[in-house]
CSV table of C-alpha atoms in Angstrom, one decimal:
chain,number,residue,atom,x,y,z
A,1,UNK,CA,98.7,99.1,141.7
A,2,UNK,CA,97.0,101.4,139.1
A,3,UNK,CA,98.4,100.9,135.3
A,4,UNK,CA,97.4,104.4,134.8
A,5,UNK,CA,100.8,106.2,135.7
A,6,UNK,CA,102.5,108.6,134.1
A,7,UNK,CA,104.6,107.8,131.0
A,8,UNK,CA,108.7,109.0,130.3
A,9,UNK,CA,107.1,111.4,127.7
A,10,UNK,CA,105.3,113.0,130.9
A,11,UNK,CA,108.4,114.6,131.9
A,12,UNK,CA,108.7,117.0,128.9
A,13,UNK,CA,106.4,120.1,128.8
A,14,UNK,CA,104.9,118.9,125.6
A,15,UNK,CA,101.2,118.6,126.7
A,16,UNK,CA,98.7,119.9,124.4
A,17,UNK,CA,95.7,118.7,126.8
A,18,UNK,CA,94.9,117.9,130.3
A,19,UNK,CA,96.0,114.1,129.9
A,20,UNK,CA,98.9,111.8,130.1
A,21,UNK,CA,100.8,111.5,127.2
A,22,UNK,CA,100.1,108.3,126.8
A,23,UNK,CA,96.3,109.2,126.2
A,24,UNK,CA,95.1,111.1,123.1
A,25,UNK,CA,92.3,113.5,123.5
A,26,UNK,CA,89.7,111.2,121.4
A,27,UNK,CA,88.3,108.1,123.0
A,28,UNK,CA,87.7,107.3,118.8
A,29,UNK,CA,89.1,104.0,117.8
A,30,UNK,CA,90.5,105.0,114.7
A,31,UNK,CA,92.9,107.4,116.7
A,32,UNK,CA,96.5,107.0,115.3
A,33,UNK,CA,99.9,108.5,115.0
A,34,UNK,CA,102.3,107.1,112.2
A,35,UNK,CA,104.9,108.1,109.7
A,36,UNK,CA,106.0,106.7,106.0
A,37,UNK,CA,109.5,106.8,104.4
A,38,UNK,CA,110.4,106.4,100.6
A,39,UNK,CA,113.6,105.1,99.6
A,40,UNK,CA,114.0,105.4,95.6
A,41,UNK,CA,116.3,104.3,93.3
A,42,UNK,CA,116.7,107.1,90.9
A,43,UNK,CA,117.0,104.6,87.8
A,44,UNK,CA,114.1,102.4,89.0
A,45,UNK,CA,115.1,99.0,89.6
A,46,UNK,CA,114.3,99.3,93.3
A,47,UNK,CA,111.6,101.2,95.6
A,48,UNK,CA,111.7,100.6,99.3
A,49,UNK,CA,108.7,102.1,101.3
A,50,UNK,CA,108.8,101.3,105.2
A,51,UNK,CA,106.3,103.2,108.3
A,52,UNK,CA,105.4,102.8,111.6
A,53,UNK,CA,102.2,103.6,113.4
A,54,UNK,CA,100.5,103.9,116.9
A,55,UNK,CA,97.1,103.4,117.6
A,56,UNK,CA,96.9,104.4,121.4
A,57,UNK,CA,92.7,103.7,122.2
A,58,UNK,CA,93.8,100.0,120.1
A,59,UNK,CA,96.7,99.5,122.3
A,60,UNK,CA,98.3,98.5,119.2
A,61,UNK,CA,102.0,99.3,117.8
A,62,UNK,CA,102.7,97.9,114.1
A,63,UNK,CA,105.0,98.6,111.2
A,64,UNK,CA,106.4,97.5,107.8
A,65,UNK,CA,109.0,97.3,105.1
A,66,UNK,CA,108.3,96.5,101.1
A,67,UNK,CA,110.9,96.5,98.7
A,68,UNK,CA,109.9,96.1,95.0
A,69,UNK,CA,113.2,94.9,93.1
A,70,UNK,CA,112.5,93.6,90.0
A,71,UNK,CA,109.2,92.2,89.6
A,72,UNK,CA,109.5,90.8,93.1
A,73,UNK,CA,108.1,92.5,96.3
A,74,UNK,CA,109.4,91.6,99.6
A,75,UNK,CA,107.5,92.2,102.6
A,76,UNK,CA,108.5,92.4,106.4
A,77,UNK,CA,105.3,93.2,108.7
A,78,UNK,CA,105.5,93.2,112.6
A,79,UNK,CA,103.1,94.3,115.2
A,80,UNK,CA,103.0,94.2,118.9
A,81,UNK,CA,101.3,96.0,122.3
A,82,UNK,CA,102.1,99.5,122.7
A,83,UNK,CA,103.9,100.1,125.1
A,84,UNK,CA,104.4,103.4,127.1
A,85,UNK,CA,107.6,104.5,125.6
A,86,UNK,CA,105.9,106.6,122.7
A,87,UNK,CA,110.0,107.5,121.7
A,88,UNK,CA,111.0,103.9,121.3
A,89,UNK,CA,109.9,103.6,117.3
A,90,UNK,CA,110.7,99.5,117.5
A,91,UNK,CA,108.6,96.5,116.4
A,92,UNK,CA,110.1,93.4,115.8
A,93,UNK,CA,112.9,93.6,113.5
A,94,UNK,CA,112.2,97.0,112.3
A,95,UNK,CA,113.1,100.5,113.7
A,96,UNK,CA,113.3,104.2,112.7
A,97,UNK,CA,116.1,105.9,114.5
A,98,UNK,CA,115.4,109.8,115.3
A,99,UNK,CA,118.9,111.2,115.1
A,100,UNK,CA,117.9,114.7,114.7
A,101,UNK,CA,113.8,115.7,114.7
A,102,UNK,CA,113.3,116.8,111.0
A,103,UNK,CA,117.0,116.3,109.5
A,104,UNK,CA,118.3,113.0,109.9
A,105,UNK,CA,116.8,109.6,110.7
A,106,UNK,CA,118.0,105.6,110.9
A,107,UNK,CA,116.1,103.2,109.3
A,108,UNK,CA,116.8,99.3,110.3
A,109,UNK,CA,115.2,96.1,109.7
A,110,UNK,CA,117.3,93.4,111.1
A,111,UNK,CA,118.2,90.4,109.1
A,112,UNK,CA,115.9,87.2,109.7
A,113,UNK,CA,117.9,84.7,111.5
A,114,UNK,CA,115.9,81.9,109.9
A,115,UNK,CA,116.4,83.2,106.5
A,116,UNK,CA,119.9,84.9,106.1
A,117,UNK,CA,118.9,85.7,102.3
A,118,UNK,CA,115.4,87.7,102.9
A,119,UNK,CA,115.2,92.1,103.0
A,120,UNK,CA,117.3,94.2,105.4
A,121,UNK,CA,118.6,97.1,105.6
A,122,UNK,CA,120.3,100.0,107.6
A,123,UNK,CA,119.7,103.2,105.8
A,124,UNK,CA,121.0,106.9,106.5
A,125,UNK,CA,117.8,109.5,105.6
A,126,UNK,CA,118.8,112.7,105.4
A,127,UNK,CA,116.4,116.0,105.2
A,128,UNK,CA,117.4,119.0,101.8
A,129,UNK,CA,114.6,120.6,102.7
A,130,UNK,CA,112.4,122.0,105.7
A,131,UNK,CA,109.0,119.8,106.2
A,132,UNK,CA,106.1,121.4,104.8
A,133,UNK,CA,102.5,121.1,105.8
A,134,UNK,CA,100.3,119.0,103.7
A,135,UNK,CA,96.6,120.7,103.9
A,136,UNK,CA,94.2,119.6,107.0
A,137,UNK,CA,92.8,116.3,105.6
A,138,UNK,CA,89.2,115.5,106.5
A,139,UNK,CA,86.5,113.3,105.1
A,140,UNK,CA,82.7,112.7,106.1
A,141,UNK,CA,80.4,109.6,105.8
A,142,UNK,CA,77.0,111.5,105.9
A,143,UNK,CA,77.6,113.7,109.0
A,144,UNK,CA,80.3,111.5,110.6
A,145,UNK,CA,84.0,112.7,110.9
A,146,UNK,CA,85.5,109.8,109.3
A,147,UNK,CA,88.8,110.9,109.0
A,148,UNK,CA,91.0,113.8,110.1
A,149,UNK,CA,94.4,113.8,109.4
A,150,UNK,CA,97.2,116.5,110.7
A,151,UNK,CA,100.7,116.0,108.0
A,152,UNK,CA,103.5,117.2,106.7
A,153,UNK,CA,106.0,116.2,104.2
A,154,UNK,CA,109.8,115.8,103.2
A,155,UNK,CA,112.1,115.1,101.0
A,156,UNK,CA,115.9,114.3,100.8
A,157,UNK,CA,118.6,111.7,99.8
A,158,UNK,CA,119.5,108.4,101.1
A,159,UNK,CA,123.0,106.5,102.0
A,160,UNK,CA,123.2,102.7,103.3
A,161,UNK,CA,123.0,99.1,102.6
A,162,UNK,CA,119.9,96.9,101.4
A,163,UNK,CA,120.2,93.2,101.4
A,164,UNK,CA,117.8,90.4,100.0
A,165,UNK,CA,117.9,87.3,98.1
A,166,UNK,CA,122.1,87.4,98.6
A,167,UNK,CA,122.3,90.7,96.9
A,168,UNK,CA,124.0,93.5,98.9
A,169,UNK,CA,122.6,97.0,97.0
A,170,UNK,CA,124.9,100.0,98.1
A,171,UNK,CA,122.9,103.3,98.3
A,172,UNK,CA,124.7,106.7,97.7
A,173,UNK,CA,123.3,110.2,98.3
A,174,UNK,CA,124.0,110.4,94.2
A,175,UNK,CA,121.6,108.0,93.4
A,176,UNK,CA,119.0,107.7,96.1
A,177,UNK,CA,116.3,110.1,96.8
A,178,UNK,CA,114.2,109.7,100.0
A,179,UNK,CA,111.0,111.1,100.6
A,180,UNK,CA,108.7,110.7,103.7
A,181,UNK,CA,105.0,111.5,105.1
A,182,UNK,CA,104.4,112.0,108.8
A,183,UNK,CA,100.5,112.0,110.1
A,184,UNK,CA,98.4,111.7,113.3
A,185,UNK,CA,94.6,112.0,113.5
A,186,UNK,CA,91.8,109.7,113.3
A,187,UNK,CA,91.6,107.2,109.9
A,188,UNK,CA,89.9,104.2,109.7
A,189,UNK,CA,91.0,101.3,111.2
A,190,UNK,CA,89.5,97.5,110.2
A,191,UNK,CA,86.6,96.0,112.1
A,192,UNK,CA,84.0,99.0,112.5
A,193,UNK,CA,80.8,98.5,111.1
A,194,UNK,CA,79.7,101.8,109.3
A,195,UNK,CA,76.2,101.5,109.6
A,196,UNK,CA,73.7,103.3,108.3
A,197,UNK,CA,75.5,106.4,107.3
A,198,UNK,CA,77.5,103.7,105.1
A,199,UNK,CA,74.6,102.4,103.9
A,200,UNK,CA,73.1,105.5,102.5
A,201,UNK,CA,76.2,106.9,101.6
A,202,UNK,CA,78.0,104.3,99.9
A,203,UNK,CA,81.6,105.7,97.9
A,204,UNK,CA,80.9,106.0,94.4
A,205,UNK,CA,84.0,106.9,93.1
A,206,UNK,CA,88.1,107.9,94.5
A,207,UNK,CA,90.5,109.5,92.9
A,208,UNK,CA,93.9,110.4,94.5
A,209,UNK,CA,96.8,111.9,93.3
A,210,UNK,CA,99.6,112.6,96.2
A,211,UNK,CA,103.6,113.4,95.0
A,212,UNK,CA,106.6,114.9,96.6
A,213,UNK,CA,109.1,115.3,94.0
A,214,UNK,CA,112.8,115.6,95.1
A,215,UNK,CA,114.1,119.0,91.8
A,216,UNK,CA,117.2,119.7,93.5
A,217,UNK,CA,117.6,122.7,94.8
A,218,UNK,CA,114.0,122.8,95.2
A,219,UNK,CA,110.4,120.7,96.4
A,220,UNK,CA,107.9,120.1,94.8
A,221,UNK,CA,104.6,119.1,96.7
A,222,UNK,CA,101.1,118.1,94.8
A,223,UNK,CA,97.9,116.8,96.2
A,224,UNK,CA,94.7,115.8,94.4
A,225,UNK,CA,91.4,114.4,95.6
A,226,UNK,CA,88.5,114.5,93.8
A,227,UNK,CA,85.2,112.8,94.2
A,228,UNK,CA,83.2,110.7,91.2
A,229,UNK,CA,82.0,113.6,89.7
A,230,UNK,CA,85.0,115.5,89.9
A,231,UNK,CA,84.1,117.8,92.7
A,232,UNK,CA,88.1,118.5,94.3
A,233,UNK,CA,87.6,117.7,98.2
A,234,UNK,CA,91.7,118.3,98.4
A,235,UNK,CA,94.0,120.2,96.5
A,236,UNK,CA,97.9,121.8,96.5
A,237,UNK,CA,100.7,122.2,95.0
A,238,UNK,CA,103.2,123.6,96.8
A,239,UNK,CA,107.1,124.8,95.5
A,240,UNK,CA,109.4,125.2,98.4
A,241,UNK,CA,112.9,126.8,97.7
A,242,UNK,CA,115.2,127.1,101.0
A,243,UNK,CA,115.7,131.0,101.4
A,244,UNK,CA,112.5,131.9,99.5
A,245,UNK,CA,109.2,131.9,100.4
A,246,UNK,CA,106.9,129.1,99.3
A,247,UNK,CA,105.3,129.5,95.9
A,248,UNK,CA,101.6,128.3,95.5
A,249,UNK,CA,101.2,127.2,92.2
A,250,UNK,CA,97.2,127.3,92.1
A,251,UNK,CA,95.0,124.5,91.0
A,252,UNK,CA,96.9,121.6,89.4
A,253,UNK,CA,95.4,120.1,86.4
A,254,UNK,CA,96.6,116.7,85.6
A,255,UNK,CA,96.6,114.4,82.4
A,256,UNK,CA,97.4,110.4,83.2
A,257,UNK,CA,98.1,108.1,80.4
A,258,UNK,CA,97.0,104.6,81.9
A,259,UNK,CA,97.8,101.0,80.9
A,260,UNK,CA,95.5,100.0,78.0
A,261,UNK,CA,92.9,97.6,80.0
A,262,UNK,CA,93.9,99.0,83.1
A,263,UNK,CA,94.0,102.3,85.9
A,264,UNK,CA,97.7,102.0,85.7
A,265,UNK,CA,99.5,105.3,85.2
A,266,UNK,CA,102.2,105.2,83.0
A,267,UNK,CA,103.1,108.7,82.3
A,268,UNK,CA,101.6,112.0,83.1
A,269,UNK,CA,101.3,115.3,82.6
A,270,UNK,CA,100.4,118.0,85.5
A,271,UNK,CA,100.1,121.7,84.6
A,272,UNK,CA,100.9,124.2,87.6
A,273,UNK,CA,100.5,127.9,88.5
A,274,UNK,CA,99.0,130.6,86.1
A,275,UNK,CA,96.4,129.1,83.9
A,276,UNK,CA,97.9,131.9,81.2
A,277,UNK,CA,100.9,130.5,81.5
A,278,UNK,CA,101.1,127.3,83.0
A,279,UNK,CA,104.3,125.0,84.1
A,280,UNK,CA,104.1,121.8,82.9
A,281,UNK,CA,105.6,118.7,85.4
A,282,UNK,CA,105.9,115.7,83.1
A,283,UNK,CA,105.6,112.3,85.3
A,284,UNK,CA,107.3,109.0,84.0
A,285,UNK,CA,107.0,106.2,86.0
A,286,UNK,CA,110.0,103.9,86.7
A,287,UNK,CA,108.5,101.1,89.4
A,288,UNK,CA,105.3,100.2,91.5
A,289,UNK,CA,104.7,99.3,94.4
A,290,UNK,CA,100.7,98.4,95.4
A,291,UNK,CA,100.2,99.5,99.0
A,292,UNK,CA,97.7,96.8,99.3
A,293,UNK,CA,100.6,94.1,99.1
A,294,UNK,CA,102.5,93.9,101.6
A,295,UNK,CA,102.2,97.4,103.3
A,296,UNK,CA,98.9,97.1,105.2
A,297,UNK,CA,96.5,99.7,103.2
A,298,UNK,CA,92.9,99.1,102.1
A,299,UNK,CA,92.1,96.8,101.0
A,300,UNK,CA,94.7,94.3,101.8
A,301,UNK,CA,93.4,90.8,102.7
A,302,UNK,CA,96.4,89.3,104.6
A,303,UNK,CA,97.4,92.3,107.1
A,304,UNK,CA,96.3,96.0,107.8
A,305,UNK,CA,97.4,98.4,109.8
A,306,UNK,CA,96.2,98.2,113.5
A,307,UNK,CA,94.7,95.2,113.7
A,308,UNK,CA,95.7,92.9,116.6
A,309,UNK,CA,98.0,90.2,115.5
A,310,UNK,CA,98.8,89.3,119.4
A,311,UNK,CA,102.4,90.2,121.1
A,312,UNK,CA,105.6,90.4,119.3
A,313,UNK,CA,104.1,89.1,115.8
A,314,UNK,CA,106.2,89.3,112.7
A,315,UNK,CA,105.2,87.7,109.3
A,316,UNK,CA,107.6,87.5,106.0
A,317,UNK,CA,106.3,87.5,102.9
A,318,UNK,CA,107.2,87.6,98.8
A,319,UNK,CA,104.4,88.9,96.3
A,320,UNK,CA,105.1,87.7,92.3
A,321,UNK,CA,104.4,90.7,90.7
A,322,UNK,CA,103.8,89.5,87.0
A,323,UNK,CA,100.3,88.0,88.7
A,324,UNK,CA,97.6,89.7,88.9
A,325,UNK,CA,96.5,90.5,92.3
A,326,UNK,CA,93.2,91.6,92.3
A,327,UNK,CA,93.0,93.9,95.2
A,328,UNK,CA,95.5,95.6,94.5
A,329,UNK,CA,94.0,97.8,91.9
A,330,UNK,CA,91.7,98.7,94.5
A,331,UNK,CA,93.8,100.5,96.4
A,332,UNK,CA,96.7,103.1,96.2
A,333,UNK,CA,100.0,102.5,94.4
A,334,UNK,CA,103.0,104.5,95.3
A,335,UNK,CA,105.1,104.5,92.0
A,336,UNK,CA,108.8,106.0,92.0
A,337,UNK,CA,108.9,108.2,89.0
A,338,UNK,CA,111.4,110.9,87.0
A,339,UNK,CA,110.0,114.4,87.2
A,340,UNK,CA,110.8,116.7,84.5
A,341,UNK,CA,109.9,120.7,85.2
A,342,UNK,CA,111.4,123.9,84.0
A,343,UNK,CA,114.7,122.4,82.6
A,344,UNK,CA,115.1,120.5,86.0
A,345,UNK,CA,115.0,116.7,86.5
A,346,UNK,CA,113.8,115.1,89.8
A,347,UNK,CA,112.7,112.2,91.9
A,348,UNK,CA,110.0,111.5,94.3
A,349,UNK,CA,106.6,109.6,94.6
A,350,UNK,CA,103.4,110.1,92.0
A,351,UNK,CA,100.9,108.0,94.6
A,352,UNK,CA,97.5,107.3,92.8
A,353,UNK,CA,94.5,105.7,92.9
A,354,UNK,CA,91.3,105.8,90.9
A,355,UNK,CA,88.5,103.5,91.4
A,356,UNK,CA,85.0,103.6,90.8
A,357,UNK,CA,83.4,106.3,88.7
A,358,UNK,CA,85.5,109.3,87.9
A,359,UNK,CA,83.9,111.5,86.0
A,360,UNK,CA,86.6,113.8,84.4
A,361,UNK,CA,89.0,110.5,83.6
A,362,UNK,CA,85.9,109.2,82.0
A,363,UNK,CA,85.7,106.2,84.2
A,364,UNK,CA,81.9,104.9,85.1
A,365,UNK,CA,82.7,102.8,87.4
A,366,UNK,CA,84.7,100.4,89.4
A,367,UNK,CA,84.5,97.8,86.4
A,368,UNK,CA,85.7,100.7,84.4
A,369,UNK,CA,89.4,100.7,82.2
A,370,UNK,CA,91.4,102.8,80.8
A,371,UNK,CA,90.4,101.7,76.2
């Protein structure tokens, strides 16, 4: 019998090509299909980040929860063959529920039987705003598509339970903003060699500023990515007011105050719209949470995303915090932060990384601190 049938997804009139919807119309490796949901304690004793991704020419299914409470992460990671169900979002004990496409979702991990005190959760995530599109995303090793990326983003508030370490944390709509990211394209996946093109084009320098920020009655959306010397190969910012149209606020121009000895922001200031009279967004930062820990990102040395664990593997894992981890400042941090603009205080997500040589943050290299 043929293992190339048609899928439940078939049935809809959904297709974009002249293929099976269990096929996507690259043969690339790297093709993938994945979302990311923030959960964030508005006073900042807690930050819980959990996605889900499918990587259809991997044949590979995988997702994760982190939850930084304290100075302690928690980490649940679980992968498994993809299977042709593409609406079943399930891998091991974790799930996202689709109640209603772009309102309201469920997001589960189930308690480990094993170890009654480690994370779960069952979380209500509810939409206050319509998604917005993030720009079209692409990068380029030398003349090879590296990355292409199709997202948009959202932002709302958050009801539920959280339980670790014998702890049961009540969330309430009041207190809990929730913001999420939802992408498909082609990004890099471990075990490719790149080459020559990597070899003559090795990355001197990142620097990457992505945050949704929950104001309210209104969203706030800014994107920054800017080569070593300073050359902006993204850029948005984005205000979105339900009944209005949105409101481009030009070329955002952005002032971090790191950590001494460090790239860790602590505050920051990002000036928006007319450069005669600009608004000012003021960025505190409340908790951390290193994607390279725990959530599978680059450059993570104990799990990233699509790579082939074998069937039905899940892995539980607790990161101390007040160590240093020395990967992880090579990678993005997602750090739940107070937003202060116009009179209005907000929530969301100031993501950032910066390594290597940055020119306009005065960084010359990836040995190179903030004084």
């Amino acid at each position: 019998m043929s293992e190339d049938r048609p899928v439940p997804l078939d049935e809809y009139p959904v297709h974009q090509v002249p293929l099976s919807m269990k096929h996507v119309a690259t043969g690339d490796r790297n093709a993938y299909d994945r979302c990311i949901f923030h959960v964030i304690d508005d006073e900042g004793r807690a930050l819980l980040i959990l996605g889900l991704g499918v990587y259809p020419n991997l044949g590979v299914i995988d997702a994760y929860a982190t939850l930084r409470l304290g100075d302690t992460l928690h980490a649940v990671r679980a992968s498994d063959a993809l299977g042709d169900d593409r609406m079943r979002l399930r891998v091991g004990p974790v799930t996202i529920g689709v109640l209603q496409p772009l309102r309201e979702f469920v997001l589960q991990c189930d308690p480990d039987p094993d170890d009654p005190d480690g994370l779960s959760f069952r979380i209500r995530w509810s939409a206050d705003f319509p998604p917005l599109w993030e720009p079209h995303h692409q990068q380029r090793r030398g003349g090879r598509l590296t990355l292409e990326g199709k997202r948009f983003v959202q932002a709302g508030r958050c009801h539920g339970v959280l339980r670790v370490g014998g702890e049961e944390i009540q969330l309430t709509p009041n207190r809990w903003t929730g913001t999420r990211d939802r992408s498909w394209g082609v990004r890099p996946v471990p075990g490719e060699d790149g080459g020559r093109l990597a070899e003559d084009h090795p990355t001197e320098g990142f620097h990457w500023i992505w945050s949704p920020v929950h104001l309210g009655d209104r969203f706030l959306m800014v994107i920054v990515q800017e080569d070593a010397d300073g050359y902006r190969a993204l850029n948005d910012a984005t205000l979105v007011r339900p009944g209005h149209r949105d409101r481009q606020l030009g070329w955002p121009q952005t002032e971090i105050t790191y950590r001494s000895g460090t790239r860790h922001p602590e505050r920051a200031l990002v000036r928006l719209g007319d450069p005669r009279k600009p608004m000012e967004l003021d960025v505190e930062v409340l908790t951390s949470s290193p994607l390279a820990l725990g959530a599978g990102y680059p450059p993570a040395d104990d799990w990233q995303h699509g790579t082939w664990r074998g069937r039905d593997w899940t892995d539980r894992h607790t990161y101390d915090l007040t160590e240093p981890h020395a990967l992880a400042g090579y990678g993005v941090t997602d750090h739940a932060a107070r937003f202060r603009l116009e009179g209005r205080t907000g929530h969301g997500i100031f993501e950032h990384g910066s390594f290597g040589r940055h020119d306009p943050s005065g960084f010359t290299g990836f040995d190179s601190v903030a004084p």
